[in-house]
Amino acid sequence: MEPGPPGGGRPHEPGPFLSGPRGADLAAPASSLSVVAAVLPAGGCGERMGVPTPKQFCPILERPLISYTLQALERVCWIKDIVVAVTGENIEAMKSIIQKYQHKRISVVEAGMTRHRSIFNGLKALAEEQPNLQLSKPEVVIIHDAVRPFVEEDVLLKVVTAAKEHGCSDYDLEFGTECLQLALKYCHTKAKLVEGSPDLWKVTYKRDLYAAESIIKERISQVICIVMDTKENKEHVGHLLEEVLKSELNHVKITPGTLCHAGKGLQQIILEQCYNFVCVNVMSSDFQETQKLLSLLEESNLSILYPVVVVSVHFFDFKLVPLSQKMENLMWIREFAKEVKKRNILLYGLLICYSQDEQKLQESLRQGTIIIAALIKERNSGLVGQLLVA
Amino acid sequence: MEPGPPGGGRPHEPGPFLSGPRGADLAAPASSLSVVAAVLPAGGCGERMGVPTPKQFCPILERPLISYTLQALERVCWIKDIVVAVTGENIEAMKSIIQKYQHKRISVVEAGMTRHRSIFNGLKALAEEQPNLQLSKPEVVIIHDAVRPFVEEDVLLKVVTAAKEHGCSDYDLEFGTECLQLALKYCHTKAKLVEGSPDLWKVTYKRDLYAAESIIKERISQVICIVMDTKENKEHVGHLLEEVLKSELNHVKITPGTLCHAGKGLQQIILEQCYNFVCVNVMSSDFQETQKLLSLLEESNLSILYPVVVVSVHFFDFKLVPLSQKMENLMWIREFAKEVKKRNILLYGLLICYSQDEQKLQESLRQGTIIIAALIKERNSGLVGQLLVA
């Protein structure tokens, strides 16, 4: 997986599918607070995980856990600066992660011997005049574990609002963690402990990594864009597939996309962070639609954060062309898949048996839908380039 | 997925791969204690799960969670009786689960309005003379949550030993849960609270179901049996595949199995609960090996508890036979796969490109290994019958 070309940024607009509930009041702190910052202590060694890599660097869909946490914080536009504290030996790796996944507003400082020392170092960087880091002195600092990737904007807002209203109360100092005392004592910066929701759970054991991976896979599988060439008289079977997808995958949103008019419709869908594409090629031996879609996806850099699934669908009538010949014609998918896999795009081929018999056709389309659902759910890079038959 | 034929039991011997550490002392309680029983309160409604099904009945690899917990307890031979308390409306469903997955030594009682009432009902069934249940009055009763499927024999042994040594101490009565008081007060039966390990964690949220599924998938993917016809001069490439499997999948045990001599070697491997088979068919258009293996697996009822993966491997030399023709020859896999899927056996086809060029052959074998690993890891029933190409 390569980072995008220099200068080409990934889509930054938070999509409707990956963000949490957004109330009208969520824009509030931007106006009522001058500066909010976040400090992420990430100097731990992950003893309980049972794996040699510290847990914050363990990969989920090949991307380190900490990158998901950074993503959750950076999409909150009113958090001005995010400071990550990692051990000296991990500073370069952390900088590479920030570059590769194009994270913004992140500074890296060296972690201390303890969690509290790390937080202290982060706060110090925010409090001191450090011309090379260009950080603003914050009014409120959110201390957030690097291994809690599922934090939502509304919880962060509650934290900030509570901090602003109550300041650093005696209650917090007594029952909160010592982090709060540290913040007040050394940095004269307000901090408060706020209860989190179950979603805020901390990745601690190996089983939590499994759970996190499944949650992430589920979240990015909620929308499928079905792309069709709209040449007249040929579109019929594609629309039938769309109907079967809608009825069989009823928890998933099926969005039609078009490559016509220079692909404007699709660009909007990509901006809204849809990570699943079913590309219907109706013309015999035609794969221009899939080629166009892949080019568009490569340009968009959508796949920087998550692997994008593309299923290239082809219909065949075994009364007209033998299956083997059709398969032979589609072997280009293997080579294409190898190429785009380097860009984190997972390309699979799907041959659906076309029949004049309504019932047989419906059965093939249902079988095709099961295969599409399986490919999107698992997002397995080991099976890219395969030609599946329904 | 159908239950096995009447009379045909699943392999009961606990395999070395799914059980925990077994010390020499683990047989102790059988001799030193007369009767140990277990009560599983399972009357909860799973509010926190966010799904309509109570969590103990949520499916993991299509089997209800509670069946995994029963399996963990029933494989401990010194637990004489296991009593499950479920709500009245779930009694029939519970009995079906016990029958379908061939659980032994399990009795079902009706749960009460609270967890404690359910435990009480379970204890009462054990304490009273109930000729139709045929339960023995136990000396020690283990109270175990139905939603903690990963309990190991050594923890259970600690529980029982502590109970036998200390009885129901004041400490337990004060700091343990009220369950213990209940046991003493109403049933004059000794009980004690013992700390568990992280593995004992409780399936509470939806993310825990994801984690449980991944843990189970990982556990049943630790051993792959590679089955070959041993006809001379033809076995070479199969052994090369075996070597690549061993070097690429270094966390997995690769066990060779043979179908010769009426399949005695394989029967032992099945008894040891291996759930993954790679069947190498070297003869062109030969699938007798795969057929024999599938018959053996169907007879064994190995797939009652977990889906069994079978990858039917075929080699082809595209200089001799066009790929399309070879694929056409292997289309029988689709029909076979449909049939055996009913028995929870997941059959996939894998075509590996054979080359005289050593380097090209190695590359194909590595590619084949990646596909085999993906199929075994995901265990996806939506892709059965597909013919994959390496």
mmCIF file of N, CA and C in Angstrom, chain B residues 215-303:
data_model
loop_
_atom_site.group_PDB
_atom_site.id
_atom_site.type_symbol
_atom_site.label_atom_id
_atom_site.label_comp_id
_atom_site.label_asym_id
_atom_site.label_seq_id
_atom_site.Cartn_x
_atom_site.Cartn_y
_atom_site.Cartn_z
ATOM 1 N N ILE B 215 -12.082 -15.076 17.784
ATOM 2 C CA ILE B 215 -11.299 -16.006 18.615
ATOM 3 C C ILE B 215 -11.589 -17.442 18.205
ATOM 4 N N ILE B 216 -12.867 -17.749 18.006
ATOM 5 C CA ILE B 216 -13.246 -19.119 17.624
ATOM 6 C C ILE B 216 -12.679 -19.463 16.250
ATOM 7 N N LYS B 217 -12.804 -18.526 15.307
ATOM 8 C CA LYS B 217 -12.239 -18.771 13.974
ATOM 9 C C LYS B 217 -10.737 -19.016 14.070
ATOM 10 N N GLU B 218 -10.064 -18.230 14.886
ATOM 11 C CA GLU B 218 -8.613 -18.400 15.025
ATOM 12 C C GLU B 218 -8.279 -19.760 15.622
ATOM 13 N N ARG B 219 -9.028 -20.157 16.650
ATOM 14 C CA ARG B 219 -8.748 -21.438 17.319
ATOM 15 C C ARG B 219 -8.912 -22.636 16.392
ATOM 16 N N ILE B 220 -9.936 -22.587 15.523
ATOM 17 C CA ILE B 220 -10.167 -23.745 14.658
ATOM 18 C C ILE B 220 -9.342 -23.671 13.369
ATOM 19 N N SER B 221 -8.489 -22.651 13.275
ATOM 20 C CA SER B 221 -7.652 -22.518 12.073
ATOM 21 C C SER B 221 -6.186 -22.813 12.355
ATOM 22 N N GLN B 222 -5.906 -23.414 13.493
ATOM 23 C CA GLN B 222 -4.517 -23.639 13.902
ATOM 24 C C GLN B 222 -3.878 -24.872 13.277
ATOM 25 N N VAL B 223 -4.687 -25.766 12.724
ATOM 26 C CA VAL B 223 -4.153 -26.993 12.120
ATOM 27 C C VAL B 223 -4.780 -27.171 10.739
ATOM 28 N N ILE B 224 -3.929 -27.428 9.752
ATOM 29 C CA ILE B 224 -4.412 -27.744 8.405
ATOM 30 C C ILE B 224 -3.895 -29.128 8.042
ATOM 31 N N CYS B 225 -4.812 -29.983 7.625
ATOM 32 C CA CYS B 225 -4.398 -31.314 7.181
ATOM 33 C C CYS B 225 -4.281 -31.292 5.663
ATOM 34 N N ILE B 226 -3.121 -31.700 5.149
ATOM 35 C CA ILE B 226 -2.940 -31.754 3.695
ATOM 36 C C ILE B 226 -3.036 -33.215 3.262
ATOM 37 N N VAL B 227 -4.016 -33.463 2.402
ATOM 38 C CA VAL B 227 -4.339 -34.829 1.987
ATOM 39 C C VAL B 227 -3.860 -35.028 0.558
ATOM 40 N N MET B 228 -3.115 -36.122 0.336
ATOM 41 C CA MET B 228 -2.593 -36.384 -1.013
ATOM 42 C C MET B 228 -2.833 -37.815 -1.409
ATOM 43 N N ASP B 229 -3.066 -38.032 -2.701
ATOM 44 C CA ASP B 229 -2.994 -39.396 -3.192
ATOM 45 C C ASP B 229 -1.507 -39.712 -3.295
ATOM 46 N N THR B 230 -1.112 -40.895 -2.893
ATOM 47 C CA THR B 230 0.321 -41.178 -2.814
ATOM 48 C C THR B 230 0.796 -42.006 -3.999
ATOM 49 N N LYS B 231 0.027 -41.924 -5.101
ATOM 50 C CA LYS B 231 0.477 -42.651 -6.300
ATOM 51 C C LYS B 231 1.857 -42.122 -6.710
ATOM 52 N N GLU B 232 2.782 -43.042 -6.950
ATOM 53 C CA GLU B 232 4.183 -42.655 -7.158
ATOM 54 C C GLU B 232 4.369 -41.747 -8.389
ATOM 55 N N ASN B 233 5.403 -40.952 -8.336
ATOM 56 C CA ASN B 233 5.798 -40.015 -9.408
ATOM 57 C C ASN B 233 4.853 -38.823 -9.564
ATOM 58 N N LYS B 234 3.737 -38.883 -8.932
ATOM 59 C CA LYS B 234 2.769 -37.805 -9.094
ATOM 60 C C LYS B 234 2.713 -36.931 -7.842
ATOM 61 N N GLU B 235 3.348 -37.379 -6.800
ATOM 62 C CA GLU B 235 3.156 -36.712 -5.522
ATOM 63 C C GLU B 235 4.048 -35.478 -5.352
ATOM 64 N N HIS B 236 5.011 -35.350 -6.223
ATOM 65 C CA HIS B 236 6.023 -34.326 -6.054
ATOM 66 C C HIS B 236 5.452 -32.937 -5.762
ATOM 67 N N VAL B 237 4.580 -32.464 -6.620
ATOM 68 C CA VAL B 237 4.106 -31.085 -6.530
ATOM 69 C C VAL B 237 3.256 -30.870 -5.270
ATOM 70 N N GLY B 238 2.575 -31.922 -4.835
ATOM 71 C CA GLY B 238 1.819 -31.857 -3.584
ATOM 72 C C GLY B 238 2.738 -31.621 -2.400
ATOM 73 N N HIS B 239 3.860 -32.301 -2.404
ATOM 74 C CA HIS B 239 4.826 -32.117 -1.316
ATOM 75 C C HIS B 239 5.449 -30.724 -1.350
ATOM 76 N N LEU B 240 5.634 -30.213 -2.574
ATOM 77 C CA LEU B 240 6.140 -28.835 -2.680
ATOM 78 C C LEU B 240 5.139 -27.857 -2.056
ATOM 79 N N LEU B 241 3.855 -28.094 -2.328
ATOM 80 C CA LEU B 241 2.816 -27.234 -1.735
ATOM 81 C C LEU B 241 2.859 -27.333 -0.213
ATOM 82 N N GLU B 242 3.037 -28.548 0.275
ATOM 83 C CA GLU B 242 3.129 -28.761 1.725
ATOM 84 C C GLU B 242 4.269 -27.929 2.323
ATOM 85 N N GLU B 243 5.402 -27.931 1.624
ATOM 86 C CA GLU B 243 6.560 -27.164 2.121
ATOM 87 C C GLU B 243 6.254 -25.671 2.160
ATOM 88 N N VAL B 244 5.607 -25.166 1.099
ATOM 89 C CA VAL B 244 5.290 -23.732 1.054
ATOM 90 C C VAL B 244 4.268 -23.379 2.139
ATOM 91 N N LEU B 245 3.273 -24.253 2.331
ATOM 92 C CA LEU B 245 2.299 -24.023 3.416
ATOM 93 C C LEU B 245 3.028 -23.907 4.750
ATOM 94 N N LYS B 246 3.975 -24.820 4.979
ATOM 95 C CA LYS B 246 4.712 -24.830 6.252
ATOM 96 C C LYS B 246 5.527 -23.553 6.439
ATOM 97 N N SER B 247 6.160 -23.089 5.340
ATOM 98 C CA SER B 247 7.028 -21.923 5.524
ATOM 99 C C SER B 247 6.243 -20.609 5.569
ATOM 100 N N GLU B 248 5.141 -20.533 4.797
ATOM 101 C CA GLU B 248 4.390 -19.270 4.751
ATOM 102 C C GLU B 248 3.437 -19.113 5.944
ATOM 103 N N LEU B 249 2.818 -20.218 6.359
ATOM 104 C CA LEU B 249 1.866 -20.147 7.477
ATOM 105 C C LEU B 249 2.556 -20.694 8.724
ATOM 106 N N ASN B 250 3.511 -19.928 9.252
ATOM 107 C CA ASN B 250 4.343 -20.520 10.301
ATOM 108 C C ASN B 250 3.693 -20.556 11.684
ATOM 109 N N HIS B 251 2.494 -19.973 11.820
ATOM 110 C CA HIS B 251 1.792 -20.110 13.100
ATOM 111 C C HIS B 251 0.836 -21.298 13.094
ATOM 112 N N VAL B 252 0.767 -21.972 11.957
ATOM 113 C CA VAL B 252 -0.213 -23.042 11.789
ATOM 114 C C VAL B 252 0.522 -24.374 11.703
ATOM 115 N N LYS B 253 -0.093 -25.420 12.264
ATOM 116 C CA LYS B 253 0.500 -26.752 12.166
ATOM 117 C C LYS B 253 -0.026 -27.422 10.892
ATOM 118 N N ILE B 254 0.874 -27.882 10.043
ATOM 119 C CA ILE B 254 0.479 -28.572 8.816
ATOM 120 C C ILE B 254 0.678 -30.068 9.039
ATOM 121 N N THR B 255 -0.399 -30.830 8.966
ATOM 122 C CA THR B 255 -0.359 -32.271 9.225
ATOM 123 C C THR B 255 -0.664 -33.017 7.934
ATOM 124 N N PRO B 256 0.231 -33.924 7.501
ATOM 125 C CA PRO B 256 -0.142 -34.707 6.318
ATOM 126 C C PRO B 256 -1.144 -35.807 6.673
ATOM 127 N N GLY B 257 -2.094 -36.020 5.809
ATOM 128 C CA GLY B 257 -3.087 -37.079 6.026
ATOM 129 C C GLY B 257 -3.158 -37.931 4.777
ATOM 130 N N THR B 258 -3.529 -39.192 4.944
ATOM 131 C CA THR B 258 -3.620 -40.045 3.771
ATOM 132 C C THR B 258 -4.954 -40.774 3.716
ATOM 133 N N LEU B 259 -5.419 -40.950 2.460
ATOM 134 C CA LEU B 259 -6.690 -41.644 2.259
ATOM 135 C C LEU B 259 -6.478 -43.138 1.995
ATOM 136 N N CYS B 260 -5.209 -43.555 1.906
ATOM 137 C CA CYS B 260 -4.928 -44.974 1.674
ATOM 138 C C CYS B 260 -5.276 -45.776 2.931
ATOM 139 N N HIS B 261 -5.196 -47.079 2.847
ATOM 140 C CA HIS B 261 -5.475 -47.967 3.980
ATOM 141 C C HIS B 261 -6.797 -47.588 4.636
ATOM 142 N N ALA B 262 -7.813 -47.404 3.808
ATOM 143 C CA ALA B 262 -9.158 -47.072 4.292
ATOM 144 C C ALA B 262 -9.153 -45.828 5.180
ATOM 145 N N GLY B 263 -8.225 -44.943 4.945
ATOM 146 C CA GLY B 263 -8.261 -43.635 5.603
ATOM 147 C C GLY B 263 -8.049 -43.638 7.100
ATOM 148 N N LYS B 264 -7.266 -44.575 7.611
ATOM 149 C CA LYS B 264 -7.072 -44.641 9.062
ATOM 150 C C LYS B 264 -6.360 -43.400 9.588
ATOM 151 N N GLY B 265 -5.328 -42.953 8.833
ATOM 152 C CA GLY B 265 -4.598 -41.762 9.259
ATOM 153 C C GLY B 265 -5.527 -40.563 9.414
ATOM 154 N N LEU B 266 -6.395 -40.410 8.447
ATOM 155 C CA LEU B 266 -7.310 -39.273 8.478
ATOM 156 C C LEU B 266 -8.307 -39.361 9.612
ATOM 157 N N GLN B 267 -8.755 -40.584 9.898
ATOM 158 C CA GLN B 267 -9.735 -40.721 10.971
ATOM 159 C C GLN B 267 -9.173 -40.244 12.305
ATOM 160 N N GLN B 268 -7.876 -40.496 12.520
ATOM 161 C CA GLN B 268 -7.232 -40.013 13.740
ATOM 162 C C GLN B 268 -7.194 -38.483 13.754
ATOM 163 N N ILE B 269 -6.861 -37.900 12.597
ATOM 164 C CA ILE B 269 -6.795 -36.434 12.498
ATOM 165 C C ILE B 269 -8.168 -35.814 12.742
ATOM 166 N N ILE B 270 -9.207 -36.461 12.233
ATOM 167 C CA ILE B 270 -10.573 -35.970 12.455
ATOM 168 C C ILE B 270 -10.917 -36.064 13.941
ATOM 169 N N LEU B 271 -10.516 -37.162 14.580
ATOM 170 C CA LEU B 271 -10.759 -37.327 16.019
ATOM 171 C C LEU B 271 -10.068 -36.230 16.813
ATOM 172 N N GLU B 272 -8.920 -35.812 16.331
ATOM 173 C CA GLU B 272 -8.178 -34.746 17.018
ATOM 174 C C GLU B 272 -8.723 -33.364 16.664
ATOM 175 N N GLN B 273 -9.858 -33.343 15.975
ATOM 176 C CA GLN B 273 -10.581 -32.107 15.671
ATOM 177 C C GLN B 273 -9.777 -31.100 14.855
ATOM 178 N N CYS B 274 -9.382 -31.554 13.690
ATOM 179 C CA CYS B 274 -8.799 -30.656 12.691
ATOM 180 C C CYS B 274 -9.953 -30.229 11.783
ATOM 181 N N TYR B 275 -10.100 -28.910 11.562
ATOM 182 C CA TYR B 275 -11.255 -28.410 10.813
ATOM 183 C C TYR B 275 -10.902 -27.856 9.432
ATOM 184 N N ASN B 276 -9.675 -28.156 8.969
ATOM 185 C CA ASN B 276 -9.214 -27.575 7.711
ATOM 186 C C ASN B 276 -8.474 -28.626 6.889
ATOM 187 N N PHE B 277 -8.924 -28.813 5.653
ATOM 188 C CA PHE B 277 -8.325 -29.833 4.805
ATOM 189 C C PHE B 277 -7.976 -29.252 3.444
ATOM 190 N N VAL B 278 -6.750 -29.512 3.034
ATOM 191 C CA VAL B 278 -6.309 -29.149 1.684
ATOM 192 C C VAL B 278 -6.099 -30.467 0.968
ATOM 193 N N CYS B 279 -6.928 -30.725 -0.048
ATOM 194 C CA CYS B 279 -6.899 -32.029 -0.713
ATOM 195 C C CYS B 279 -6.272 -31.867 -2.092
ATOM 196 N N VAL B 280 -5.094 -32.458 -2.272
ATOM 197 C CA VAL B 280 -4.354 -32.298 -3.528
ATOM 198 C C VAL B 280 -4.730 -33.411 -4.501
ATOM 199 N N ASN B 281 -5.273 -33.030 -5.644
ATOM 200 C CA ASN B 281 -5.616 -33.983 -6.701
ATOM 201 C C ASN B 281 -4.627 -33.771 -7.834
ATOM 202 N N VAL B 282 -3.703 -34.701 -8.016
ATOM 203 C CA VAL B 282 -2.659 -34.479 -9.014
ATOM 204 C C VAL B 282 -3.063 -34.997 -10.391
ATOM 205 N N MET B 283 -3.756 -36.134 -10.415
ATOM 206 C CA MET B 283 -4.189 -36.701 -11.695
ATOM 207 C C MET B 283 -5.104 -35.705 -12.409
ATOM 208 N N SER B 284 -4.917 -35.578 -13.729
ATOM 209 C CA SER B 284 -5.735 -34.587 -14.448
ATOM 210 C C SER B 284 -7.203 -34.983 -14.386
ATOM 211 N N SER B 285 -8.031 -34.036 -14.136
ATOM 212 C CA SER B 285 -9.486 -34.162 -14.022
ATOM 213 C C SER B 285 -9.920 -35.204 -12.983
ATOM 214 N N ASP B 286 -9.024 -35.499 -12.058
ATOM 215 C CA ASP B 286 -9.347 -36.477 -11.012
ATOM 216 C C ASP B 286 -9.915 -35.733 -9.811
ATOM 217 N N PHE B 287 -11.027 -36.180 -9.314
ATOM 218 C CA PHE B 287 -11.491 -35.602 -8.062
ATOM 219 C C PHE B 287 -11.904 -36.673 -7.073
ATOM 220 N N GLN B 288 -11.394 -37.886 -7.308
ATOM 221 C CA GLN B 288 -11.723 -38.990 -6.404
ATOM 222 C C GLN B 288 -11.212 -38.742 -4.991
ATOM 223 N N GLU B 289 -10.042 -38.125 -4.907
ATOM 224 C CA GLU B 289 -9.478 -37.854 -3.575
ATOM 225 C C GLU B 289 -10.434 -36.963 -2.783
ATOM 226 N N THR B 290 -10.871 -35.901 -3.443
ATOM 227 C CA THR B 290 -11.776 -34.963 -2.760
ATOM 228 C C THR B 290 -13.083 -35.665 -2.391
ATOM 229 N N GLN B 291 -13.600 -36.480 -3.313
ATOM 230 C CA GLN B 291 -14.835 -37.210 -3.024
ATOM 231 C C GLN B 291 -14.690 -38.112 -1.803
ATOM 232 N N LYS B 292 -13.565 -38.856 -1.757
ATOM 233 C CA LYS B 292 -13.321 -39.765 -0.630
ATOM 234 C C LYS B 292 -13.243 -38.985 0.676
ATOM 235 N N LEU B 293 -12.510 -37.880 0.620
ATOM 236 C CA LEU B 293 -12.357 -37.056 1.833
ATOM 237 C C LEU B 293 -13.716 -36.543 2.314
ATOM 238 N N LEU B 294 -14.537 -36.070 1.364
ATOM 239 C CA LEU B 294 -15.846 -35.527 1.747
ATOM 240 C C LEU B 294 -16.717 -36.616 2.384
ATOM 241 N N SER B 295 -16.668 -37.847 1.824
ATOM 242 C CA SER B 295 -17.449 -38.954 2.400
ATOM 243 C C SER B 295 -17.011 -39.212 3.835
ATOM 244 N N LEU B 296 -15.703 -39.246 4.019
ATOM 245 C CA LEU B 296 -15.147 -39.509 5.347
ATOM 246 C C LEU B 296 -15.588 -38.427 6.337
ATOM 247 N N LEU B 297 -15.549 -37.183 5.884
ATOM 248 C CA LEU B 297 -15.944 -36.069 6.763
ATOM 249 C C LEU B 297 -17.434 -36.148 7.097
ATOM 250 N N GLU B 298 -18.231 -36.496 6.097
ATOM 251 C CA GLU B 298 -19.672 -36.589 6.344
ATOM 252 C C GLU B 298 -19.973 -37.693 7.361
ATOM 253 N N GLU B 299 -19.291 -38.822 7.221
ATOM 254 C CA GLU B 299 -19.494 -39.930 8.167
ATOM 255 C C GLU B 299 -19.087 -39.545 9.587
ATOM 256 N N SER B 300 -18.029 -38.740 9.690
ATOM 257 C CA SER B 300 -17.468 -38.441 11.014
ATOM 258 C C SER B 300 -18.322 -37.476 11.835
ATOM 259 N N ASN B 301 -19.192 -36.729 11.172
ATOM 260 C CA ASN B 301 -19.976 -35.687 11.867
ATOM 261 C C ASN B 301 -19.101 -34.617 12.514
ATOM 262 N N LEU B 302 -17.877 -34.486 12.017
ATOM 263 C CA LEU B 302 -16.957 -33.470 12.541
ATOM 264 C C LEU B 302 -17.554 -32.068 12.441
ATOM 265 N N SER B 303 -18.381 -31.859 11.400
ATOM 266 C CA SER B 303 -18.866 -30.503 11.114
ATOM 267 C C SER B 303 -20.098 -30.108 11.922
#
